[in-house]
Amino acid sequence: MCEIIPETYLFEVRLVKVSGVFGVLFGVIFVTVLMGLGVAAFAVWLIVCAVRAVARRLSGGPQPSAKLDPPVQTRRATHESYRHQDVDHGATSASIGEVMAEYVDDSVVGPYAQDVIDTLDLADCRKQSLLAEIDHEFERESISWDRFTSTANSAFDALLRNCALLANRVQSFDVNDYRRMQEFYDTGGFQTHGQQDQAKLLRWKLLDETKHEMDGIRSTNQQLLLELGKLSSELSKLSTSQNQDESMSIAEEVSKLVEQTKYYR
């Protein structure tokens, strides 16, 4: 005998088949939509890249390195051991030299730091020698003794002050920014004359001016040490009036150099 299948069961079978078909269709549509969105996003990305490339070409001039894009932190902000040297009170040869020893290996400010250390060492030695020479050649409290002693002490005080100033410049000089701006300058990045480039150009000029100022302080120190060396040499042979005149001339030159150091702040 043939088995009679209930109509309810047949209806459920049809329902399952229809649901399966709709499930497959929905899946196909869903995947297609996702692929379409992906393709659209990729197309938009290509368009944006193309627009940027055209804009760069139209701006003209060589473009700076991609390394110039990230924000810059100054060395002073990241150097926890920054110690300000009071140029009028508190700064000593030992405190300045200790700070500068941390910077001697840097390719940008290292030469300045080493020069400060060398200047302080030489000044300490030369000061003792020169004051001893003055004591030997002139009677204490005499006019000549007072003049040469005052000149020597003023010169050595100026050297210490200059070294303190230079130490502060070295510590606060933005080494990383200087390297980045130098690279930007060397690659011709300032040729585009955009607002951002003008801002970078100003930063470069300020950094370069600070570096020139450090060169000036260092040069003044070297001249002072040279003239003090000459003065010590002339005082050691005060046998004729010619030698005395030469010593006076050198002392005047030293005094002029000391006055020039007052322009540095």
CSV table of C-alpha atoms in Angstrom, one decimal:
chain,number,residue,atom,x,y,z
A,1,MET,CA,0.0,0.0,0.0
A,2,CYS,CA,1.2,3.5,-0.7
A,3,GLU,CA,2.2,5.6,2.3
A,4,ILE,CA,0.2,8.8,2.6
A,5,ILE,CA,2.4,11.8,3.3
A,6,PRO,CA,0.6,14.4,5.4
A,7,GLU,CA,0.1,17.8,3.7
A,8,THR,CA,1.7,19.5,6.7
A,9,TYR,CA,4.9,17.7,6.2
A,10,LEU,CA,5.0,18.6,2.4
A,11,PHE,CA,4.5,22.2,3.3
A,12,GLU,CA,7.4,22.2,5.7
A,13,VAL,CA,9.7,20.6,3.1
A,14,ARG,CA,8.7,23.3,0.6
A,15,LEU,CA,9.3,26.0,3.2
A,16,VAL,CA,12.8,24.7,4.0
A,17,LYS,CA,13.7,24.6,0.2
A,18,VAL,CA,12.4,28.2,-0.2
A,19,SER,CA,14.3,29.4,2.8
A,20,GLY,CA,17.5,27.8,1.5
A,21,VAL,CA,17.1,29.5,-1.8
A,22,PHE,CA,16.6,32.9,-0.2
A,23,GLY,CA,19.5,32.3,2.2
A,24,VAL,CA,21.8,31.6,-0.8
A,25,LEU,CA,20.5,34.7,-2.6
A,26,PHE,CA,21.0,36.9,0.5
A,27,GLY,CA,24.5,35.6,0.9
A,28,VAL,CA,25.4,36.3,-2.7
A,29,ILE,CA,24.0,39.8,-2.5
A,30,PHE,CA,25.8,40.5,0.8
A,31,VAL,CA,29.1,39.4,-0.5
A,32,THR,CA,28.6,41.3,-3.7
A,33,VAL,CA,27.8,44.5,-1.7
A,34,LEU,CA,30.9,44.1,0.4
A,35,MET,CA,33.1,43.6,-2.6
A,36,GLY,CA,31.6,46.7,-4.2
A,37,LEU,CA,32.3,48.8,-1.1
A,38,GLY,CA,35.9,47.5,-1.1
A,39,VAL,CA,36.4,48.3,-4.7
A,40,ALA,CA,34.8,51.8,-4.2
A,41,ALA,CA,37.1,52.5,-1.2
A,42,PHE,CA,40.1,51.4,-3.2
A,43,ALA,CA,39.1,53.6,-6.1
A,44,VAL,CA,38.7,56.6,-3.8
A,45,TRP,CA,42.1,55.9,-2.3
A,46,LEU,CA,43.7,55.8,-5.7
A,47,ILE,CA,42.0,59.1,-6.6
A,48,VAL,CA,43.2,60.8,-3.5
A,49,CYS,CA,46.8,59.6,-4.1
A,50,ALA,CA,46.6,60.9,-7.7
A,51,VAL,CA,45.4,64.3,-6.6
A,52,ARG,CA,48.2,64.6,-4.1
A,53,ALA,CA,50.8,63.6,-6.6
A,54,VAL,CA,49.4,66.2,-9.1
A,55,ALA,CA,49.4,68.9,-6.4
A,56,ARG,CA,53.0,68.2,-5.5
A,57,ARG,CA,54.1,68.4,-9.1
A,58,LEU,CA,52.2,71.7,-9.6
A,59,SER,CA,53.8,73.2,-6.4
A,60,GLY,CA,57.2,73.0,-8.1
A,61,GLY,CA,60.6,72.6,-6.5
A,62,PRO,CA,62.2,69.6,-4.8
A,63,GLN,CA,60.2,68.1,-2.0
A,64,PRO,CA,61.6,67.6,1.5
A,65,SER,CA,62.3,64.2,2.9
A,66,ALA,CA,59.4,62.3,4.4
A,67,LYS,CA,61.3,62.3,7.7
A,68,LEU,CA,60.4,66.0,8.1
A,69,ASP,CA,56.8,65.2,8.7
A,70,PRO,CA,56.7,63.9,12.3
A,71,PRO,CA,56.5,66.5,15.1
A,72,VAL,CA,59.8,67.5,16.7
A,73,GLN,CA,60.6,67.5,20.4
A,74,THR,CA,63.4,69.8,21.4
A,75,ARG,CA,66.5,68.4,23.0
A,76,ARG,CA,65.9,70.7,25.9
A,77,ALA,CA,62.4,69.2,26.5
A,78,THR,CA,63.7,65.7,26.4
A,79,HIS,CA,67.0,66.2,28.3
A,80,GLU,CA,66.0,65.8,32.0
A,81,SER,CA,69.4,66.9,33.3
A,82,TYR,CA,69.2,70.4,31.9
A,83,ARG,CA,70.9,72.7,34.4
A,84,HIS,CA,70.8,76.5,33.8
A,85,GLN,CA,74.0,78.3,34.5
A,86,ASP,CA,73.6,81.6,36.2
A,87,VAL,CA,75.9,83.9,34.2
A,88,ASP,CA,76.1,86.5,37.1
A,89,HIS,CA,75.9,84.3,40.2
A,90,GLY,CA,76.5,80.7,41.1
A,91,ALA,CA,78.1,79.4,37.9
A,92,THR,CA,81.6,77.9,38.4
A,93,SER,CA,84.1,76.2,36.2
A,94,ALA,CA,83.3,72.9,37.8
A,95,SER,CA,79.6,73.2,37.4
A,96,ILE,CA,79.8,74.4,33.8
A,97,GLY,CA,82.4,71.7,32.8
A,98,GLU,CA,80.3,69.0,34.4
A,99,VAL,CA,77.2,69.9,32.3
A,100,MET,CA,79.2,70.3,29.1
A,101,ALA,CA,80.8,66.8,29.5
A,102,GLU,CA,77.3,65.4,28.6
A,103,TYR,CA,77.3,67.1,25.2
A,104,VAL,CA,80.9,66.6,23.8
A,105,ASP,CA,79.9,63.6,21.7
A,106,ASP,CA,77.1,65.4,19.8
A,107,SER,CA,78.0,66.2,16.2
A,108,VAL,CA,76.3,69.6,16.3
A,109,VAL,CA,76.9,71.1,19.7
A,110,GLY,CA,79.8,68.8,20.8
A,111,PRO,CA,82.5,71.1,19.4
A,112,TYR,CA,81.1,74.0,21.5
A,113,ALA,CA,80.9,71.9,24.6
A,114,GLN,CA,84.5,70.7,24.2
A,115,ASP,CA,85.6,74.3,23.6
A,116,VAL,CA,84.0,75.4,26.8
A,117,ILE,CA,85.7,72.7,28.8
A,118,ASP,CA,89.1,73.5,27.2
A,119,THR,CA,88.6,77.2,27.7
A,120,LEU,CA,87.8,76.8,31.4
A,121,ASP,CA,90.8,74.5,32.0
A,122,LEU,CA,93.2,76.9,30.2
A,123,ALA,CA,91.7,80.0,31.9
A,124,ASP,CA,92.1,78.5,35.4
A,125,CYS,CA,95.8,77.7,34.7
A,126,ARG,CA,96.5,81.1,33.0
A,127,LYS,CA,94.8,83.1,35.7
A,128,GLN,CA,97.1,81.8,38.4
A,129,SER,CA,100.2,82.3,36.3
A,130,LEU,CA,99.2,85.9,35.2
A,131,LEU,CA,98.3,87.0,38.7
A,132,ALA,CA,101.6,85.6,40.0
A,133,GLU,CA,103.5,87.5,37.3
A,134,ILE,CA,101.7,90.7,38.2
A,135,ASP,CA,102.6,90.2,41.9
A,136,HIS,CA,106.2,89.6,40.9
A,137,GLU,CA,106.6,92.7,38.7
A,138,PHE,CA,104.7,95.3,40.6
A,139,GLU,CA,104.4,96.3,44.2
A,140,ARG,CA,101.0,95.4,45.7
A,141,GLU,CA,98.4,98.2,45.8
A,142,SER,CA,100.5,100.3,43.4
A,143,ILE,CA,98.7,101.9,40.4
A,144,SER,CA,100.3,99.5,37.9
A,145,TRP,CA,99.5,96.5,40.1
A,146,ASP,CA,95.9,97.5,40.6
A,147,ARG,CA,95.4,98.2,36.9
A,148,PHE,CA,96.8,94.9,35.6
A,149,THR,CA,95.2,92.9,38.4
A,150,SER,CA,91.8,94.5,37.7
A,151,THR,CA,92.2,93.9,33.9
A,152,ALA,CA,93.1,90.3,34.5
A,153,ASN,CA,90.3,89.6,36.9
A,154,SER,CA,87.8,91.3,34.6
A,155,ALA,CA,89.0,89.2,31.7
A,156,PHE,CA,88.7,85.9,33.6
A,157,ASP,CA,85.3,86.8,34.9
A,158,ALA,CA,84.2,87.6,31.3
A,159,LEU,CA,85.6,84.2,30.2
A,160,LEU,CA,83.6,82.4,32.9
A,161,ARG,CA,80.5,84.4,32.0
A,162,ASN,CA,80.9,83.6,28.4
A,163,CYS,CA,81.3,79.9,29.1
A,164,ALA,CA,78.1,79.9,31.2
A,165,LEU,CA,76.3,81.6,28.4
A,166,LEU,CA,77.6,79.1,25.9
A,167,ALA,CA,76.7,76.2,28.2
A,168,ASN,CA,73.1,77.5,28.3
A,169,ARG,CA,73.0,77.9,24.6
A,170,VAL,CA,74.3,74.3,24.1
A,171,GLN,CA,71.7,72.9,26.4
A,172,SER,CA,68.8,74.7,24.9
A,173,PHE,CA,69.8,74.4,21.3
A,174,ASP,CA,67.3,72.2,19.4
A,175,VAL,CA,69.7,69.7,17.8
A,176,ASN,CA,67.1,67.5,16.2
A,177,ASP,CA,65.2,70.4,14.7
A,178,TYR,CA,68.5,71.9,13.4
A,179,ARG,CA,69.3,68.7,11.6
A,180,ARG,CA,65.8,68.5,10.1
A,181,MET,CA,65.8,72.1,9.0
A,182,GLN,CA,69.3,71.8,7.6
A,183,GLU,CA,68.2,68.7,5.6
A,184,PHE,CA,65.1,70.6,4.5
A,185,TYR,CA,67.3,73.6,3.4
A,186,ASP,CA,69.8,71.4,1.6
A,187,THR,CA,67.1,69.6,-0.4
A,188,GLY,CA,65.7,72.9,-1.6
A,189,GLY,CA,62.5,72.6,0.4
A,190,PHE,CA,62.2,76.4,0.9
A,191,GLN,CA,61.9,77.0,-2.8
A,192,THR,CA,58.1,76.4,-2.8
A,193,HIS,CA,57.5,79.5,-0.8
A,194,GLY,CA,54.3,78.1,0.8
A,195,GLN,CA,53.1,79.3,4.2
A,196,GLN,CA,54.4,76.1,5.9
A,197,ASP,CA,57.7,76.4,4.2
A,198,GLN,CA,58.0,80.1,5.3
A,199,ALA,CA,57.4,79.0,8.9
A,200,LYS,CA,60.2,76.4,8.5
A,201,LEU,CA,62.4,78.9,6.9
A,202,LEU,CA,62.0,81.2,9.9
A,203,ARG,CA,62.8,78.4,12.3
A,204,TRP,CA,65.9,77.6,10.3
A,205,LYS,CA,67.0,81.3,10.4
A,206,LEU,CA,66.5,81.4,14.2
A,207,LEU,CA,68.5,78.2,14.7
A,208,ASP,CA,71.2,79.4,12.4
A,209,GLU,CA,71.4,82.8,14.1
A,210,THR,CA,71.8,81.1,17.5
A,211,LYS,CA,74.6,78.9,16.1
A,212,HIS,CA,76.4,82.0,14.7
A,213,GLU,CA,76.0,83.7,18.1
A,214,MET,CA,77.6,80.6,19.7
A,215,ASP,CA,80.4,81.0,17.2
A,216,GLY,CA,80.9,84.6,18.2
A,217,ILE,CA,81.1,83.8,21.9
A,218,ARG,CA,83.6,81.1,21.2
A,219,SER,CA,85.7,83.4,19.0
A,220,THR,CA,85.7,86.1,21.7
A,221,ASN,CA,86.9,83.5,24.3
A,222,GLN,CA,89.8,82.5,22.0
A,223,GLN,CA,90.8,86.1,21.5
A,224,LEU,CA,90.7,86.8,25.2
A,225,LEU,CA,92.9,83.8,26.0
A,226,LEU,CA,95.3,84.9,23.3
A,227,GLU,CA,95.6,88.4,24.6
A,228,LEU,CA,96.0,87.2,28.2
A,229,GLY,CA,98.8,84.9,27.0
A,230,LYS,CA,100.5,87.9,25.3
A,231,LEU,CA,100.1,90.0,28.4
A,232,SER,CA,101.7,87.3,30.6
A,233,SER,CA,104.6,87.1,28.2
A,234,GLU,CA,105.2,90.8,28.1
A,235,LEU,CA,105.0,91.2,31.9
A,236,SER,CA,107.7,88.6,32.3
A,237,LYS,CA,110.2,90.9,30.6
A,238,LEU,CA,109.5,94.3,31.9
A,239,SER,CA,113.0,95.6,31.6
A,240,THR,CA,112.5,98.5,29.3
A,241,SER,CA,109.9,101.2,28.8
A,242,GLN,CA,109.1,99.6,25.4
A,243,ASN,CA,108.0,96.4,27.1
A,244,GLN,CA,105.9,98.5,29.6
A,245,ASP,CA,104.2,100.3,26.7
A,246,GLU,CA,103.5,97.0,25.0
A,247,SER,CA,102.0,95.6,28.2
A,248,MET,CA,99.8,98.6,28.5
A,249,SER,CA,98.7,98.3,24.9
A,250,ILE,CA,97.8,94.6,25.4
A,251,ALA,CA,95.9,95.4,28.7
A,252,GLU,CA,93.8,98.0,26.8
A,253,GLU,CA,93.0,95.4,24.1
A,254,VAL,CA,92.0,93.0,26.8
A,255,SER,CA,89.7,95.6,28.3
A,256,LYS,CA,88.1,96.2,24.9
A,257,LEU,CA,87.4,92.5,24.5
A,258,VAL,CA,85.9,92.4,27.9
A,259,GLU,CA,83.5,95.2,27.0
A,260,GLN,CA,82.4,93.3,23.9
A,261,THR,CA,81.4,90.4,26.0
A,262,LYS,CA,78.7,92.5,27.7
A,263,TYR,CA,76.7,92.5,24.5
A,264,TYR,CA,76.1,88.7,24.9
A,265,ARG,CA,73.0,87.9,27.0
